[in-house]
N, CA, C and O atoms as a CHARMM CRD file, in Angstrom:
* protein
*
  292
    1    1 MET  N     20.06200  27.44300 198.13500 PROA 1      0.00000
    2    1 MET  CA    18.85200  27.51500 198.93700 PROA 1      0.00000
    3    1 MET  C     18.45800  26.08500 199.32000 PROA 1      0.00000
    4    1 MET  O     18.37200  25.21600 198.45200 PROA 1      0.00000
    5    2 PRO  N     18.21800  25.83600 200.60800 PROA 2      0.00000
    6    2 PRO  CA    17.88000  24.47000 201.03400 PROA 2      0.00000
    7    2 PRO  C     16.51000  24.03400 200.52100 PROA 2      0.00000
    8    2 PRO  O     15.60200  24.84500 200.33600 PROA 2      0.00000
    9    3 GLU  N     16.39600  22.73900 200.30000 PROA 3      0.00000
   10    3 GLU  CA    15.13900  22.18000 199.82100 PROA 3      0.00000
   11    3 GLU  C     14.09400  22.20900 200.93000 PROA 3      0.00000
   12    3 GLU  O     14.39300  21.91700 202.08800 PROA 3      0.00000
   13    4 ILE  N     12.87700  22.56100 200.56400 PROA 4      0.00000
   14    4 ILE  CA    11.76300  22.56200 201.51300 PROA 4      0.00000
   15    4 ILE  C     11.07600  21.20700 201.42800 PROA 4      0.00000
   16    4 ILE  O     10.65500  20.77700 200.35500 PROA 4      0.00000
   17    5 VAL  N     10.96900  20.54500 202.56500 PROA 5      0.00000
   18    5 VAL  CA    10.30500  19.24800 202.62800 PROA 5      0.00000
   19    5 VAL  C      8.94100  19.45700 203.26400 PROA 5      0.00000
   20    5 VAL  O      8.82700  20.08900 204.31400 PROA 5      0.00000
   21    6 TYR  N      7.90200  18.92300 202.62000 PROA 6      0.00000
   22    6 TYR  CA     6.56200  19.07900 203.18400 PROA 6      0.00000
   23    6 TYR  C      5.76600  17.80200 202.99200 PROA 6      0.00000
   24    6 TYR  O      6.01200  17.01900 202.07500 PROA 6      0.00000
   25    7 GLU  N      4.80700  17.61900 203.88300 PROA 7      0.00000
   26    7 GLU  CA     3.86900  16.50200 203.76800 PROA 7      0.00000
   27    7 GLU  C      2.47900  17.03400 204.06900 PROA 7      0.00000
   28    7 GLU  O      2.24300  17.59300 205.14000 PROA 7      0.00000
   29    8 ILE  N      1.56100  16.86300 203.12900 PROA 8      0.00000
   30    8 ILE  CA     0.17500  17.24000 203.38500 PROA 8      0.00000
   31    8 ILE  C     -0.42100  16.13300 204.24700 PROA 8      0.00000
   32    8 ILE  O     -0.69700  15.03400 203.76600 PROA 8      0.00000
   33    9 VAL  N     -0.61400  16.44000 205.52600 PROA 9      0.00000
   34    9 VAL  CA    -1.11000  15.46300 206.49400 PROA 9      0.00000
   35    9 VAL  C     -2.60900  15.25600 206.32700 PROA 9      0.00000
   36    9 VAL  O     -3.10700  14.13500 206.42300 PROA 9      0.00000
   37   10 GLU  N     -3.32700  16.36300 206.07400 PROA 10     0.00000
   38   10 GLU  CA    -4.78000  16.28900 205.89800 PROA 10     0.00000
   39   10 GLU  C     -5.23600  17.38700 204.95200 PROA 10     0.00000
   40   10 GLU  O     -4.91100  18.55900 205.14600 PROA 10     0.00000
   41   11 LYS  N     -5.99000  17.00800 203.92900 PROA 11     0.00000
   42   11 LYS  CA    -6.61800  17.99200 203.04000 PROA 11     0.00000
   43   11 LYS  C     -7.95700  18.35700 203.66800 PROA 11     0.00000
   44   11 LYS  O     -8.81900  17.49900 203.85600 PROA 11     0.00000
   45   12 ILE  N     -8.12600  19.64100 203.99200 PROA 12     0.00000
   46   12 ILE  CA    -9.32400  20.06700 204.70800 PROA 12     0.00000
   47   12 ILE  C    -10.36500  20.65700 203.76700 PROA 12     0.00000
   48   12 ILE  O    -11.53700  20.28800 203.83300 PROA 12     0.00000
   49   13 ALA  N     -9.94700  21.57900 202.88100 PROA 13     0.00000
   50   13 ALA  CA   -10.93200  22.21600 202.00000 PROA 13     0.00000
   51   13 ALA  C    -10.24900  22.86300 200.80400 PROA 13     0.00000
   52   13 ALA  O     -9.13300  23.37200 200.91100 PROA 13     0.00000
   53   14 VAL  N    -10.93500  22.83900 199.66300 PROA 14     0.00000
   54   14 VAL  CA   -10.55300  23.64100 198.49900 PROA 14     0.00000
   55   14 VAL  C    -11.41300  24.89100 198.57400 PROA 14     0.00000
   56   14 VAL  O    -12.64100  24.81300 198.55200 PROA 14     0.00000
   57   15 LEU  N    -10.75500  26.05600 198.66400 PROA 15     0.00000
   58   15 LEU  CA   -11.47900  27.31800 198.83700 PROA 15     0.00000
   59   15 LEU  C    -11.88500  27.93000 197.49800 PROA 15     0.00000
   60   15 LEU  O    -12.93500  28.56300 197.39100 PROA 15     0.00000
   61   16 SER  N    -11.04900  27.73900 196.48100 PROA 16     0.00000
   62   16 SER  CA   -11.37700  28.24700 195.15000 PROA 16     0.00000
   63   16 SER  C    -10.46300  27.58600 194.12800 PROA 16     0.00000
   64   16 SER  O     -9.48000  26.93400 194.47900 PROA 16     0.00000
   65   17 GLU  N    -10.81400  27.77000 192.83000 PROA 17     0.00000
   66   17 GLU  CA   -10.00500  27.22300 191.74700 PROA 17     0.00000
   67   17 GLU  C     -9.89100  28.25700 190.65200 PROA 17     0.00000
   68   17 GLU  O    -10.88200  28.87800 190.26700 PROA 17     0.00000
   69   18 SER  N     -8.66800  28.44400 190.14500 PROA 18     0.00000
   70   18 SER  CA    -8.45200  29.41200 189.06900 PROA 18     0.00000
   71   18 SER  C     -8.74900  28.77200 187.72000 PROA 18     0.00000
   72   18 SER  O     -8.93000  27.55800 187.62700 PROA 18     0.00000
   73   19 SER  N     -8.79900  29.59100 186.68100 PROA 19     0.00000
   74   19 SER  CA    -9.05800  29.08400 185.33300 PROA 19     0.00000
   75   19 SER  C     -7.92600  28.19100 184.83400 PROA 19     0.00000
   76   19 SER  O     -8.12700  27.40900 183.90500 PROA 19     0.00000
   77   20 LYS  N     -6.73900  28.29500 185.43400 PROA 20     0.00000
   78   20 LYS  CA    -5.59500  27.46500 185.03900 PROA 20     0.00000
   79   20 LYS  C     -5.49000  26.20000 185.88000 PROA 20     0.00000
   80   20 LYS  O     -4.53100  25.44200 185.73700 PROA 20     0.00000
   81   21 GLY  N     -6.46800  25.96200 186.75600 PROA 21     0.00000
   82   21 GLY  CA    -6.49000  24.73400 187.53100 PROA 21     0.00000
   83   21 GLY  C     -5.81800  24.79000 188.88900 PROA 21     0.00000
   84   21 GLY  O     -5.88200  23.82500 189.65000 PROA 21     0.00000
   85   22 TRP  N     -5.17200  25.91000 189.20600 PROA 22     0.00000
   86   22 TRP  CA    -4.57900  26.05000 190.53300 PROA 22     0.00000
   87   22 TRP  C     -5.69300  26.18300 191.56000 PROA 22     0.00000
   88   22 TRP  O     -6.70900  26.82600 191.29700 PROA 22     0.00000
   89   23 THR  N     -5.50900  25.58200 192.72200 PROA 23     0.00000
   90   23 THR  CA    -6.52300  25.64400 193.77300 PROA 23     0.00000
   91   23 THR  C     -5.96600  26.30800 195.01600 PROA 23     0.00000
   92   23 THR  O     -4.82000  26.07900 195.40100 PROA 23     0.00000
   93   24 LYS  N     -6.79800  27.13900 195.64400 PROA 24     0.00000
   94   24 LYS  CA    -6.46700  27.71000 196.94500 PROA 24     0.00000
   95   24 LYS  C     -7.04800  26.74800 197.97200 PROA 24     0.00000
   96   24 LYS  O     -8.24900  26.47600 197.97000 PROA 24     0.00000
   97   25 GLU  N     -6.18100  26.22900 198.85800 PROA 25     0.00000
   98   25 GLU  CA    -6.58600  25.16000 199.75600 PROA 25     0.00000
   99   25 GLU  C     -6.24400  25.46300 201.21300 PROA 25     0.00000
  100   25 GLU  O     -5.30400  26.19600 201.52100 PROA 25     0.00000
  101   26 LEU  N     -7.04300  24.87000 202.08900 PROA 26     0.00000
  102   26 LEU  CA    -6.73200  24.82300 203.51900 PROA 26     0.00000
  103   26 LEU  C     -6.32800  23.39000 203.81500 PROA 26     0.00000
  104   26 LEU  O     -7.12100  22.46400 203.64200 PROA 26     0.00000
  105   27 ASN  N     -5.09300  23.21000 204.26100 PROA 27     0.00000
  106   27 ASN  CA    -4.56400  21.88700 204.56600 PROA 27     0.00000
  107   27 ASN  C     -3.83500  21.90900 205.90200 PROA 27     0.00000
  108   27 ASN  O     -3.48400  22.97200 206.41500 PROA 27     0.00000
  109   28 LEU  N     -3.61700  20.74300 206.44800 PROA 28     0.00000
  110   28 LEU  CA    -2.74800  20.55900 207.59900 PROA 28     0.00000
  111   28 LEU  C     -1.44600  20.00700 207.03100 PROA 28     0.00000
  112   28 LEU  O     -1.42300  18.91500 206.46400 PROA 28     0.00000
  113   29 ILE  N     -0.34400  20.77900 207.18600 PROA 29     0.00000
  114   29 ILE  CA     0.91700  20.42600 206.53900 PROA 29     0.00000
  115   29 ILE  C      2.05600  20.39100 207.55100 PROA 29     0.00000
  116   29 ILE  O      2.16900  21.25600 208.42000 PROA 29     0.00000
  117   30 SER  N      2.89400  19.37000 207.41500 PROA 30     0.00000
  118   30 SER  CA     4.13200  19.28200 208.17100 PROA 30     0.00000
  119   30 SER  C      5.24600  19.83300 207.28900 PROA 30     0.00000
  120   30 SER  O      5.52900  19.28700 206.22300 PROA 30     0.00000
  121   31 TRP  N      5.88000  20.92000 207.73700 PROA 31     0.00000
  122   31 TRP  CA     6.97600  21.53700 206.99200 PROA 31     0.00000
  123   31 TRP  C      8.29700  21.10400 207.61800 PROA 31     0.00000
  124   31 TRP  O      8.49400  21.25500 208.82400 PROA 31     0.00000
  125   32 ASN  N      9.19200  20.57200 206.81300 PROA 32     0.00000
  126   32 ASN  CA    10.52100  20.15100 207.26500 PROA 32     0.00000
  127   32 ASN  C     10.45000  19.23400 208.48400 PROA 32     0.00000
  128   32 ASN  O     11.21500  19.38100 209.43800 PROA 32     0.00000
  129   33 GLU  N      9.51800  18.28900 208.43000 PROA 33     0.00000
  130   33 GLU  CA     9.33600  17.25100 209.44700 PROA 33     0.00000
  131   33 GLU  C      8.99700  17.80300 210.83100 PROA 33     0.00000
  132   33 GLU  O      9.27100  17.15700 211.84200 PROA 33     0.00000
  133   34 ARG  N      8.40500  18.99000 210.87500 PROA 34     0.00000
  134   34 ARG  CA     7.95600  19.58800 212.14100 PROA 34     0.00000
  135   34 ARG  C      6.49000  19.25600 212.35600 PROA 34     0.00000
  136   34 ARG  O      5.84000  18.66400 211.49400 PROA 34     0.00000
  137   35 ASP  N      5.97200  19.64900 213.52900 PROA 35     0.00000
  138   35 ASP  CA     4.55700  19.43300 213.82100 PROA 35     0.00000
  139   35 ASP  C      3.70800  20.11100 212.75200 PROA 35     0.00000
  140   35 ASP  O      4.04900  21.20200 212.29500 PROA 35     0.00000
  141   36 PRO  N      2.60600  19.48200 212.34700 PROA 36     0.00000
  142   36 PRO  CA     1.74800  20.06100 211.30700 PROA 36     0.00000
  143   36 PRO  C      1.13200  21.38500 211.73500 PROA 36     0.00000
  144   36 PRO  O      0.84500  21.60900 212.91100 PROA 36     0.00000
  145   37 LYS  N      0.93700  22.25800 210.75000 PROA 37     0.00000
  146   37 LYS  CA     0.27200  23.54300 210.96000 PROA 37     0.00000
  147   37 LYS  C     -0.81600  23.69900 209.90300 PROA 37     0.00000
  148   37 LYS  O     -0.75800  23.09300 208.83300 PROA 37     0.00000
  149   38 TYR  N     -1.80500  24.52100 210.22400 PROA 38     0.00000
  150   38 TYR  CA    -2.83000  24.85900 209.24300 PROA 38     0.00000
  151   38 TYR  C     -2.18600  25.75800 208.20200 PROA 38     0.00000
  152   38 TYR  O     -1.38000  26.62700 208.53800 PROA 38     0.00000
  153   39 ASP  N     -2.53600  25.55400 206.95400 PROA 39     0.00000
  154   39 ASP  CA    -1.85900  26.22800 205.86300 PROA 39     0.00000
  155   39 ASP  C     -2.87300  26.61000 204.78900 PROA 39     0.00000
  156   39 ASP  O     -3.68200  25.78300 204.36700 PROA 39     0.00000
  157   40 VAL  N     -2.82400  27.86600 204.35100 PROA 40     0.00000
  158   40 VAL  CA    -3.66500  28.34400 203.25500 PROA 40     0.00000
  159   40 VAL  C     -2.72700  28.84400 202.17000 PROA 40     0.00000
  160   40 VAL  O     -1.93000  29.75200 202.40300 PROA 40     0.00000
  161   41 ARG  N     -2.82200  28.24400 200.96500 PROA 41     0.00000
  162   41 ARG  CA    -2.00300  28.67600 199.83400 PROA 41     0.00000
  163   41 ARG  C     -2.55500  28.08700 198.53900 PROA 41     0.00000
  164   41 ARG  O     -3.42300  27.21300 198.55900 PROA 41     0.00000
  165   42 GLU  N     -2.03800  28.57800 197.41600 PROA 42     0.00000
  166   42 GLU  CA    -2.43100  28.05600 196.10700 PROA 42     0.00000
  167   42 GLU  C     -1.48500  26.93800 195.70200 PROA 42     0.00000
  168   42 GLU  O     -0.28200  26.99400 195.95800 PROA 42     0.00000
  169   43 TRP  N     -2.06200  25.91200 195.05900 PROA 43     0.00000
  170   43 TRP  CA    -1.32000  24.74500 194.60700 PROA 43     0.00000
  171   43 TRP  C     -1.59900  24.48800 193.13900 PROA 43     0.00000
  172   43 TRP  O     -2.71500  24.68900 192.65900 PROA 43     0.00000
  173   44 SER  N     -0.57100  24.04200 192.43400 PROA 44     0.00000
  174   44 SER  CA    -0.76200  23.60200 191.04800 PROA 44     0.00000
  175   44 SER  C     -1.59000  22.32200 191.07000 PROA 44     0.00000
  176   44 SER  O     -1.70500  21.67500 192.11100 PROA 44     0.00000
  177   45 PRO  N     -2.16800  21.95300 189.92800 PROA 45     0.00000
  178   45 PRO  CA    -3.02600  20.75700 189.90500 PROA 45     0.00000
  179   45 PRO  C     -2.34300  19.47900 190.41300 PROA 45     0.00000
  180   45 PRO  O     -3.00200  18.62500 191.00600 PROA 45     0.00000
  181   46 ASP  N     -1.03600  19.33900 190.18800 PROA 46     0.00000
  182   46 ASP  CA    -0.32600  18.13500 190.62900 PROA 46     0.00000
  183   46 ASP  C      0.33100  18.29100 192.00700 PROA 46     0.00000
  184   46 ASP  O      1.01200  17.37800 192.47200 PROA 46     0.00000
  185   47 HSD  N      0.13200  19.42100 192.64800 PROA 47     0.00000
  186   47 HSD  CA     0.71600  19.74400 193.95500 PROA 47     0.00000
  187   47 HSD  C      2.24900  19.73300 193.94200 PROA 47     0.00000
  188   47 HSD  O      2.88000  19.55800 194.98400 PROA 47     0.00000
  189   48 GLU  N      2.84700  19.92100 192.75000 PROA 48     0.00000
  190   48 GLU  CA     4.30100  20.00200 192.63500 PROA 48     0.00000
  191   48 GLU  C      4.79700  21.43100 192.86500 PROA 48     0.00000
  192   48 GLU  O      5.92200  21.63900 193.31900 PROA 48     0.00000
  193   49 LYS  N      3.94500  22.41400 192.54700 PROA 49     0.00000
  194   49 LYS  CA     4.29900  23.82900 192.72200 PROA 49     0.00000
  195   49 LYS  C      3.29600  24.45400 193.66400 PROA 49     0.00000
  196   49 LYS  O      2.14300  24.03200 193.74300 PROA 49     0.00000
  197   50 MET  N      3.76100  25.48200 194.38800 PROA 50     0.00000
  198   50 MET  CA     2.88700  26.17200 195.32300 PROA 50     0.00000
  199   50 MET  C      3.14000  27.66700 195.27100 PROA 50     0.00000
  200   50 MET  O      4.22500  28.12100 194.90700 PROA 50     0.00000
  201   51 GLY  N      2.11600  28.42100 195.64300 PROA 51     0.00000
  202   51 GLY  CA     2.25100  29.85900 195.75300 PROA 51     0.00000
  203   51 GLY  C      2.57000  30.23500 197.18700 PROA 51     0.00000
  204   51 GLY  O      2.67500  29.37800 198.06500 PROA 51     0.00000
  205   52 LYS  N      2.72100  31.52300 197.40400 PROA 52     0.00000
  206   52 LYS  CA     2.94400  32.00600 198.76700 PROA 52     0.00000
  207   52 LYS  C      1.69200  31.74300 199.57800 PROA 52     0.00000
  208   52 LYS  O      0.57900  31.74700 199.05200 PROA 52     0.00000
  209   53 GLY  N      1.88700  31.51600 200.86100 PROA 53     0.00000
  210   53 GLY  CA     0.74400  31.22800 201.70300 PROA 53     0.00000
  211   53 GLY  C      0.97600  31.69100 203.12800 PROA 53     0.00000
  212   53 GLY  O      1.90400  32.44300 203.42400 PROA 53     0.00000
  213   54 ILE  N      0.11300  31.22200 203.98400 PROA 54     0.00000
  214   54 ILE  CA     0.18800  31.55000 205.39700 PROA 54     0.00000
  215   54 ILE  C     -0.00400  30.26700 206.18600 PROA 54     0.00000
  216   54 ILE  O     -0.85100  29.43700 205.85600 PROA 54     0.00000
  217   55 THR  N      0.80500  30.11800 207.24200 PROA 55     0.00000
  218   55 THR  CA     0.65400  28.97300 208.13000 PROA 55     0.00000
  219   55 THR  C      0.19400  29.46900 209.49100 PROA 55     0.00000
  220   55 THR  O      0.58200  30.54800 209.93900 PROA 55     0.00000
  221   56 LEU  N     -0.62900  28.67300 210.13300 PROA 56     0.00000
  222   56 LEU  CA    -1.18000  29.02800 211.43800 PROA 56     0.00000
  223   56 LEU  C     -1.02400  27.85700 212.39500 PROA 56     0.00000
  224   56 LEU  O     -1.27400  26.70700 212.03400 PROA 56     0.00000
  225   57 SER  N     -0.60800  28.16300 213.62100 PROA 57     0.00000
  226   57 SER  CA    -0.58700  27.13900 214.65900 PROA 57     0.00000
  227   57 SER  C     -2.02600  26.81400 215.04200 PROA 57     0.00000
  228   57 SER  O     -2.95800  27.50100 214.62300 PROA 57     0.00000
  229   58 LYS  N     -2.20000  25.77100 215.83100 PROA 58     0.00000
  230   58 LYS  CA    -3.54400  25.40100 216.29900 PROA 58     0.00000
  231   58 LYS  C     -4.17600  26.56400 217.06800 PROA 58     0.00000
  232   58 LYS  O     -5.36500  26.84500 216.91500 PROA 58     0.00000
  233   59 GLU  N     -3.38200  27.22500 217.88300 PROA 59     0.00000
  234   59 GLU  CA    -3.88300  28.35800 218.67900 PROA 59     0.00000
  235   59 GLU  C     -4.27600  29.52800 217.78400 PROA 59     0.00000
  236   59 GLU  O     -5.31900  30.14700 217.99600 PROA 59     0.00000
  237   60 GLU  N     -3.45200  29.83500 216.78700 PROA 60     0.00000
  238   60 GLU  CA    -3.77400  30.92200 215.85600 PROA 60     0.00000
  239   60 GLU  C     -5.02200  30.59600 215.04200 PROA 60     0.00000
  240   60 GLU  O     -5.85200  31.47300 214.80100 PROA 60     0.00000
  241   61 ALA  N     -5.16000  29.34800 214.61900 PROA 61     0.00000
  242   61 ALA  CA    -6.34700  28.93600 213.86200 PROA 61     0.00000
  243   61 ALA  C     -7.60300  29.06700 214.71800 PROA 61     0.00000
  244   61 ALA  O     -8.65900  29.44800 214.21400 PROA 61     0.00000
  245   62 ALA  N     -7.49600  28.75500 216.00600 PROA 62     0.00000
  246   62 ALA  CA    -8.63900  28.87800 216.90900 PROA 62     0.00000
  247   62 ALA  C     -9.05400  30.34300 217.06100 PROA 62     0.00000
  248   62 ALA  O    -10.24500  30.65000 217.09100 PROA 62     0.00000
  249   63 ILE  N     -8.08400  31.23900 217.15500 PROA 63     0.00000
  250   63 ILE  CA    -8.38300  32.67400 217.25500 PROA 63     0.00000
  251   63 ILE  C     -9.04000  33.16300 215.97300 PROA 63     0.00000
  252   63 ILE  O    -10.00900  33.92000 216.02200 PROA 63     0.00000
  253   64 LEU  N     -8.51800  32.73400 214.81900 PROA 64     0.00000
  254   64 LEU  CA    -9.11700  33.11000 213.53400 PROA 64     0.00000
  255   64 LEU  C    -10.53900  32.58700 213.42500 PROA 64     0.00000
  256   64 LEU  O    -11.43100  33.31500 212.98800 PROA 64     0.00000
  257   65 LYS  N    -10.76600  31.33700 213.81400 PROA 65     0.00000
  258   65 LYS  CA   -12.10900  30.74900 213.77800 PROA 65     0.00000
  259   65 LYS  C    -13.07000  31.54700 214.64100 PROA 65     0.00000
  260   65 LYS  O    -14.19000  31.84200 214.22600 PROA 65     0.00000
  261   66 LYS  N    -12.63100  31.89600 215.84400 PROA 66     0.00000
  262   66 LYS  CA   -13.48700  32.67400 216.75500 PROA 66     0.00000
  263   66 LYS  C    -13.81000  34.03400 216.14400 PROA 66     0.00000
  264   66 LYS  O    -14.95000  34.49100 216.21700 PROA 66     0.00000
  265   67 ALA  N    -12.81900  34.67700 215.54600 PROA 67     0.00000
  266   67 ALA  CA   -13.03800  35.99000 214.92400 PROA 67     0.00000
  267   67 ALA  C    -14.01500  35.88100 213.75300 PROA 67     0.00000
  268   67 ALA  O    -14.88500  36.73700 213.59500 PROA 67     0.00000
  269   68 LEU  N    -13.88100  34.83800 212.93000 PROA 68     0.00000
  270   68 LEU  CA   -14.79000  34.66400 211.78600 PROA 68     0.00000
  271   68 LEU  C    -16.19300  34.28100 212.25400 PROA 68     0.00000
  272   68 LEU  O    -17.18500  34.72500 211.67500 PROA 68     0.00000
  273   69 ASP  N    -16.27800  33.46200 213.29700 PROA 69     0.00000
  274   69 ASP  CA   -17.59800  33.08400 213.82600 PROA 69     0.00000
  275   69 ASP  C    -18.35800  34.29300 214.36500 PROA 69     0.00000
  276   69 ASP  O    -19.58800  34.31000 214.34100 PROA 69     0.00000
  277   70 SER  N    -17.63900  35.30000 214.85000 PROA 70     0.00000
  278   70 SER  CA   -18.29700  36.47100 215.43100 PROA 70     0.00000
  279   70 SER  C    -18.77700  37.46100 214.36600 PROA 70     0.00000
  280   70 SER  O    -19.47800  38.42200 214.68000 PROA 70     0.00000
  281   71 ARG  N    -18.40300  37.22700 213.12200 PROA 71     0.00000
  282   71 ARG  CA   -18.80800  38.11800 212.02500 PROA 71     0.00000
  283   71 ARG  C    -20.01100  37.55800 211.29900 PROA 71     0.00000
  284   71 ARG  O    -20.25000  36.35100 211.29800 PROA 71     0.00000
  285   72 ASP  N    -20.75800  38.44200 210.68700 PROA 72     0.00000
  286   72 ASP  CA   -21.91500  38.03600 209.88100 PROA 72     0.00000
  287   72 ASP  C    -21.45400  37.83900 208.45500 PROA 72     0.00000
  288   72 ASP  O    -21.49200  38.77800 207.66000 PROA 72     0.00000
  289   73 LEU  N    -21.01900  36.63300 208.11300 PROA 73     0.00000
  290   73 LEU  CA   -20.48700  36.36800 206.76100 PROA 73     0.00000
  291   73 LEU  C    -21.58000  35.86000 205.84400 PROA 73     0.00000
  292   73 LEU  O    -21.32300  35.58300 204.67300 PROA 73     0.00000
């Protein structure tokens, strides 16, 4: 299995933290030296391990933002 290369370009927000110290975060990440995408996933305290997550392009993030803004949260 090929190695996944990533760079956290910008840390945007910590959404939550588990009792074991893992944090669910929103970050801007470059995966395999590609253009950065918005990314939501869980990270170990040292950011060496990660859980499954979701990546969004700028356009997808804008649609999600608009959808969330239209809701009464």
